[in-house]
Every structure is written in structure tokens, then in C-alpha cells.
Coordinates of C-alpha atoms and ligand atoms in Angstrom, one line a residue:
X1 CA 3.1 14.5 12.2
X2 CA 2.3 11.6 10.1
X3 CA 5.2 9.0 10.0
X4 CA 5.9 8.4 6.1
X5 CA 5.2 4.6 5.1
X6 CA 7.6 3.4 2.0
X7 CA 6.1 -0.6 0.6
X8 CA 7.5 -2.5 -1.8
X9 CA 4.7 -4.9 -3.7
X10 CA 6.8 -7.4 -5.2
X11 CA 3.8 -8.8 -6.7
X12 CA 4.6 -12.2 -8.5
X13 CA 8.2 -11.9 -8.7
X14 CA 11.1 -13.5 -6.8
X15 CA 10.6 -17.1 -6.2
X16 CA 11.8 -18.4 -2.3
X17 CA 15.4 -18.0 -2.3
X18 CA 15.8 -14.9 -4.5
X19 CA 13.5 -13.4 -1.6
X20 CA 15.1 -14.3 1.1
X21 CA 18.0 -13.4 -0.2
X22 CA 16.9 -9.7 -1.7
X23 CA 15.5 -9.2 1.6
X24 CA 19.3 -10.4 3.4
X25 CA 20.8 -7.8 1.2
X26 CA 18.4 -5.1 2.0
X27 CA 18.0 -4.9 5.6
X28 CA 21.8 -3.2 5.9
X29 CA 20.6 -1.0 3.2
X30 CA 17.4 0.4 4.8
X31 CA 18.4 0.2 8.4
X32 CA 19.4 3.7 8.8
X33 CA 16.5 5.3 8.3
X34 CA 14.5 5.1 11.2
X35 CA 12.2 7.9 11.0
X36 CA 10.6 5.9 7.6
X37 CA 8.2 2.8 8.2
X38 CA 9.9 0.3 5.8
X39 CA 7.8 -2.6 4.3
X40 CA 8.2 -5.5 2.0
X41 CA 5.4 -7.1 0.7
X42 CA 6.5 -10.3 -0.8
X43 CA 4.5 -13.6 -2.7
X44 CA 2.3 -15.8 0.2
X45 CA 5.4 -18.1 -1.2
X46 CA 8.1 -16.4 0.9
X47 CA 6.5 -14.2 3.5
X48 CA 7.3 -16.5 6.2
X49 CA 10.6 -17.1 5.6
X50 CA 11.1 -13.3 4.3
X51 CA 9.8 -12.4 7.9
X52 CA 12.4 -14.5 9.5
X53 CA 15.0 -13.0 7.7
X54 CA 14.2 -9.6 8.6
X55 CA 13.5 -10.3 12.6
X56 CA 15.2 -8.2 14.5
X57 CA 15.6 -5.7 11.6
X58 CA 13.2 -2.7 11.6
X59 CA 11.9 -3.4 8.3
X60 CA 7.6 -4.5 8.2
X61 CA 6.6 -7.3 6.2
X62 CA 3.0 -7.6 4.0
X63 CA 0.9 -10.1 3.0
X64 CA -0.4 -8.7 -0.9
X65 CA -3.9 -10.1 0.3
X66 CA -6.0 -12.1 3.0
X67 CA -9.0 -13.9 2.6
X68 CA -11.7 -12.5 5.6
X69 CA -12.6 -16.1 6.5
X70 CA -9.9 -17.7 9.1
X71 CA -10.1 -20.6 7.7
X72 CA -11.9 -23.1 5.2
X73 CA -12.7 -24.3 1.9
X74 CA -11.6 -21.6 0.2
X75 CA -8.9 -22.8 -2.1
X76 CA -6.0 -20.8 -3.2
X77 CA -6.8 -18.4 -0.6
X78 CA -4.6 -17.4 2.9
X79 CA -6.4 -15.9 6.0
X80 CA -6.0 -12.8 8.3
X81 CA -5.7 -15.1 10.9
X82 CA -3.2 -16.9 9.0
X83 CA -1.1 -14.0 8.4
X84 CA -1.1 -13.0 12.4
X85 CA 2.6 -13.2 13.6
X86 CA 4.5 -13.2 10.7
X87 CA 3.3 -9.8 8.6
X88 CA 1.9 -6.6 9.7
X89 CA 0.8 -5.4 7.1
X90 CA -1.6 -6.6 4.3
X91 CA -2.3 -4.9 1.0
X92 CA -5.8 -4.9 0.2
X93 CA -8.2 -4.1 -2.7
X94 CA -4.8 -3.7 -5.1
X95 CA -6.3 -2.8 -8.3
X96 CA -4.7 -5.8 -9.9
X97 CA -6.9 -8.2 -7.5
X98 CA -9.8 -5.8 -8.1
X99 CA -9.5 -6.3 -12.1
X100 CA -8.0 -10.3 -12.6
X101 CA -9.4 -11.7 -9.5
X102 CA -12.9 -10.1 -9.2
X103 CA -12.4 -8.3 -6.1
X104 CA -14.9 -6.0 -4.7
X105 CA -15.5 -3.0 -2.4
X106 CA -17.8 -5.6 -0.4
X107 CA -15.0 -7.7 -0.3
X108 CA -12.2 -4.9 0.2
X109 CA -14.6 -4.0 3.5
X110 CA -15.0 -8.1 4.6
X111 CA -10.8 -8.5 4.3
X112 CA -10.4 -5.4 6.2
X113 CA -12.3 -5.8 9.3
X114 CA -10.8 -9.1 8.8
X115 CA -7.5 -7.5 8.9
X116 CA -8.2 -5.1 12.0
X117 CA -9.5 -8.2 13.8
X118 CA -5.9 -10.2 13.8
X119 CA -4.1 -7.1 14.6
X120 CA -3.2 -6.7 10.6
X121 CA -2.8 -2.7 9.1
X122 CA -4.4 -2.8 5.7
X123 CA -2.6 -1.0 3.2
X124 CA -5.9 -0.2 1.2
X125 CA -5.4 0.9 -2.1
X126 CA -8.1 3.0 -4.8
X127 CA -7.5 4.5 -8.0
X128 CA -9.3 5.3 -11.3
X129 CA -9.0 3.8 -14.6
X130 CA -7.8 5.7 -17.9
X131 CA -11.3 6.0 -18.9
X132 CA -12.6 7.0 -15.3
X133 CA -9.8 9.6 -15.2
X134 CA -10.3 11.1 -18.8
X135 CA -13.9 11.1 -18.2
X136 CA -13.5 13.2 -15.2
X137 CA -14.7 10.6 -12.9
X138 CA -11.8 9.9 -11.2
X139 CA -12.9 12.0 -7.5
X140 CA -16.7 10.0 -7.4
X141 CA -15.1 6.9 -8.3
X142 CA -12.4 7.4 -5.4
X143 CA -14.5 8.1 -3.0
X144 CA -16.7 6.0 -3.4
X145 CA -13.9 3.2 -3.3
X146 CA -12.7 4.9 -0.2
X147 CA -16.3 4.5 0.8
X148 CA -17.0 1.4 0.4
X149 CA -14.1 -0.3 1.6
X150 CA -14.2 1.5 5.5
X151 CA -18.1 0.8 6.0
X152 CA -18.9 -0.2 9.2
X153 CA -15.1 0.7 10.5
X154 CA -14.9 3.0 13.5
X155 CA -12.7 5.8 14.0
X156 CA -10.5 3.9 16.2
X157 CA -9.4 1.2 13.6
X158 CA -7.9 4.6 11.4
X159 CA -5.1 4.8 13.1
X160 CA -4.4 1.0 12.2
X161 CA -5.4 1.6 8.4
X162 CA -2.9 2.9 5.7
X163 CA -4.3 4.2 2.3
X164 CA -3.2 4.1 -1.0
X165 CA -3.7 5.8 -4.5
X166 CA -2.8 3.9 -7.3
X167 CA -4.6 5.0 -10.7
X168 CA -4.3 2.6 -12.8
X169 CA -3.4 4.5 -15.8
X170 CA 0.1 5.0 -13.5
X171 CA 0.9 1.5 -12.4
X172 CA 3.8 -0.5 -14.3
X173 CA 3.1 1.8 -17.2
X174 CA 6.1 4.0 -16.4
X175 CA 3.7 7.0 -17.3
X176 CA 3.2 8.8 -13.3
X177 CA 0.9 10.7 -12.1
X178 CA 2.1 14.1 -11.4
X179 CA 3.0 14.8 -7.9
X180 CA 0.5 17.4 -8.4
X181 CA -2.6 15.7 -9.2
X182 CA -1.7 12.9 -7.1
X183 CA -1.7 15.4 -3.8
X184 CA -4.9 17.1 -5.2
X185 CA -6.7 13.4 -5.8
X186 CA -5.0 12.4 -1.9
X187 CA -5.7 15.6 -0.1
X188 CA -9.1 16.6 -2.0
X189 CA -10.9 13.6 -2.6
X190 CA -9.2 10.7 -0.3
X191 CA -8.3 12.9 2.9
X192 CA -11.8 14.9 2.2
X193 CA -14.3 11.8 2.2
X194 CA -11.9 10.5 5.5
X195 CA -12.9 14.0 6.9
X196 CA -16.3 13.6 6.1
X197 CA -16.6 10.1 7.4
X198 CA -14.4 10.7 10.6
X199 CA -13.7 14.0 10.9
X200 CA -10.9 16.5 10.3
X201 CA -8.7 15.2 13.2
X202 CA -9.0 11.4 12.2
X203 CA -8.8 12.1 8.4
X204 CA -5.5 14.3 9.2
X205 CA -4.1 11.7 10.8
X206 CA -4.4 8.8 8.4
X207 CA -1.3 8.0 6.2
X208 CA -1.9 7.7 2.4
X209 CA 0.3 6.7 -0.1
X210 CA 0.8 7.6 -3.7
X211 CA 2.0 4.7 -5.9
X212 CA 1.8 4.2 -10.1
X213 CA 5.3 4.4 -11.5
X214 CA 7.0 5.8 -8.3
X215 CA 11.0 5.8 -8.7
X216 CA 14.2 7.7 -7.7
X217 CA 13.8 9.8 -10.1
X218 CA 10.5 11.4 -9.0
X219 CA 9.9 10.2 -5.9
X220 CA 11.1 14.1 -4.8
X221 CA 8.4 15.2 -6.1
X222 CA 6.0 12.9 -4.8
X223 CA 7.4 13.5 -1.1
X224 CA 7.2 17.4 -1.6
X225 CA 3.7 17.4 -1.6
X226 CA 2.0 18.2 1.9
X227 CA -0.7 15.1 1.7
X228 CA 1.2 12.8 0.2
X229 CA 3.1 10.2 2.9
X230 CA 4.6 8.2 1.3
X231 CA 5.0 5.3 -1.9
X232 CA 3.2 2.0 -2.5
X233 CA 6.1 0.9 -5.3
X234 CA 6.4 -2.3 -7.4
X235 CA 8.6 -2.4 -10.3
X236 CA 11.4 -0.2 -8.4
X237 CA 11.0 -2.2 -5.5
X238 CA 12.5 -5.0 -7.0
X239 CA 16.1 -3.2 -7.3
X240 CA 17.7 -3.4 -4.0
X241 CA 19.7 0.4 -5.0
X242 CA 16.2 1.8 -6.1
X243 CA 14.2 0.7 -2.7
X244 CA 16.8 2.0 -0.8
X245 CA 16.7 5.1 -3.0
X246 CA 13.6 6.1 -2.5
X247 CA 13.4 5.5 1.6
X248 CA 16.5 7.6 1.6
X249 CA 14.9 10.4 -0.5
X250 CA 11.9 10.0 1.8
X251 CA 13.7 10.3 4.8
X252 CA 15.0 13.0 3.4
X253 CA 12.0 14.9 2.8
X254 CA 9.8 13.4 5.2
X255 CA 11.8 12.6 7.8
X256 CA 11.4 14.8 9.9
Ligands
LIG301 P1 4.7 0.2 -10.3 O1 5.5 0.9 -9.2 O2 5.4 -1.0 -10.9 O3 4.0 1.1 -11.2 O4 3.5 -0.6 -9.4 C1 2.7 0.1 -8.5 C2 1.9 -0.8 -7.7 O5 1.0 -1.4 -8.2 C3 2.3 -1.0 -6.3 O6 1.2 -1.7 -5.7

């Protein structure tokens, strides 16, 4: 059984104190339910001292990117190697990066071998455009995201990798997937090219997450589907009662 994975992109919101703070408040909150991985993926800004906060909780903590190099003139940027220690877990390829900061599948692939190598689990997220979607080009555009971003990683490292569908249509727009499509898009075209690039047994075992508007009110849905493991959330993952919401929905649903 695949253990469902609940994160919680803050993105660019919540300066130092208001995340240490959100994250102080929290921890009670989400601490009962075990049988959900719980992560919180705040700004470079706070990581650290949101990781400190939450030691000796059993709540994760993401980076929302990592540069492949360990280190170097690369300004603006923060390593892998960086990262190793205080998060496990790194976002990587999130659409926003891919549109505003020129990120690409070549790059996706360099920041998650990167990723593997410091004992990181990239959260590696793929989805389609409006136009890609309305063109009907949403399942060759997937996979070959999916594609492109795990060339040259071995079947071991799977276990250690986390996916994530996030059309872009979906995200911040308040306008979801269905539940439906979203478990046809994860089980038909993200499972399926896992399958064909690892097998059935690797590909069943992978976790992959929906995200694009995810909150309380239909994260039910979302967690009723059978390929569907879980929620890669911003906007509702700001609200301390709406996180905890929807871990308690998926523990309810997923929890085994
Ligand atoms: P929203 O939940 O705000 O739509 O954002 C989704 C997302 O991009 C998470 O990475």
C-alpha cells in the first residue's frame, strides 16, 4: 500500500516569524495522523528555522527548489547539498519555476539526481497548460515531462521519488481538475509511462500526487480515487484549519 503524501507549497508567502510560528501552531494540529506523510515546504527564507521548529514532530520539511551544483557562482540559487539535514524533501520542476524562471526537463533531471545524491525525495511535479489540455495534448506532453525529468534514474531511486500533477489550468485558479480526470491523467498517463520505464511493480509503487486548487471541500474526492495519493496544496496550505483539514480527510480515506 502506498503511504499517502499531503505537502503544503507555501510558495512566496509567510515571511520568518509568521512561519515559524504557523508551523508552532500546526504541529499539535497534524500530529495525530500518523498513517499520512505530512510536509511543509516553506521559502529558502525560513526552512531552517521552520525545520527546527518542527524536530521531534513527525511533520517533513521541503525545500521549493535546489540548484544541482553543491556549490558555486550561481547567485540566488541554494544546493542539494545545502538542503541535506535540514529538509527531506525538495519540490522540483513546479510549473511556476518551469514558466518565470526558465526551468527545464534537462534541468528538472540535473536537480533530481542532484536531489537523490544528498539523500533529498524530489517531489517532481508535471502538468499541462490550458492550451496543451484543450488541444488534447495534455497525456504526450505529461509524459514526456515524466520522461524527461527521470532519464538516467534507476529503479532503485523510485522509491525515493514522489510525483506530482499539477495542470496548470488548476493551480491558484480555484477552477480543479475533477477527481476524475486527474486519476485518469495519474493512473493512465503518469503511472503508465512509470510502468513502461520501470515496470508494473516499480510504477505501482510510486506515490503521485494531485495538486491545482485542492481544498477541504474536494479533497474527498480527490482521495477516492484509486491512483491518486495524495495533495501537493498551496493556497489552502496557508490556513492552519484547511491543512489540517485535508490531512484529516486523507487519513481518513487513505489511511489505511
Ligand atoms: P493551489 O493549491 O493554490 O492551486 O496551488 C497548487 C500548487 O501549485 C502547489 O504546488
Amino acid at each position: 500500500m502506498r503511504t499517502p503524501i499531503i505537502a503544503g507549497n507555501w510558495k512566496m508567502n509567510k515571511g520568518l516569524s509568521e512561519s515559524v510560528a504557523f508551523a508552532h501552531d500546526l504541529a499539535p494540529r497534524l500530529a495525530p495522523f500518523t498513517t499520512v506523510e505530512r510536509v511543509v515546504c516553506p521559502t529558502f527564507l525560513a526552512l531552517a528555522a521552520v525545520a527546527d521548529e518542527l524536530k521531534g514532530s513527525n511533520i517533513g520539511v521541503g525545500a521549493q527548489d535546489a540548484h544541482w551544483e553543491a556549490q558555486g557562482a550561481y547567485t540566488s540559487e541554494v544546493s542539494a547539498a545545502m538542503l541535506k539535514g535540514i529538509a527531506q524533501y525538495v519540490i522540483i520542476g513546479h510549473s511556476e519555476v518551469r514558466a518565470y524562471l526558465n526551468e527545464t526537463d534537462e534541468r528538472v533531471n540535473k536537480k533530481i539526481k542532484a536531489a537523490l545524491a544528498y539523500g533529498l525525495k524530489p517531489i517532481v511535479a508535471v502538468g499541462e497548460t490550458l492550451e496543451q489540455n484543450e488541444a488534447g495534448q495534455t497525456a504526450s506532453w505529461v509524459s514526456g515531462q515524466v520522461r524527461g525529468a527521470l532519464d538516467g534514474i534507476d529503479a532503485a531511486n523510485m522509491q525515493n521519488i514522489v510525483m506530482a500533477y499539477e495542470p496548470i489550468w488548476a493551480i491558484g485558479t480555484g477552477r480543479n481538475a475533477s477527481s476524475e480526470v486527474a486519476n485518469h491523467v495519474i493512473g493512465g498517463t503518469i503511472r503508465a509511462t512509470l510502468a513502461d520505464l520501470y515496470g508494473d511493480s516499480v510504477a505501482q509503487a510510486v506515490r503521485i500526487q494531485y495538486g491545482g486548487s485542492v481544498k477541504p471541500d474536494n479533497m474527498a474526492e480527490f482521495m477516492a480515487q484509486p491512483d491518486i495519493d495524495g495533495a501537493l496544496v498551496g493556497g489552502a496550505a496557508l490556513k492552519l484549519d484547511d491543512f489540517a483539514k485535508l490531512v484529516e480527510i486523507a487519513a481518513q480515506q487513505k489511511g489505511g
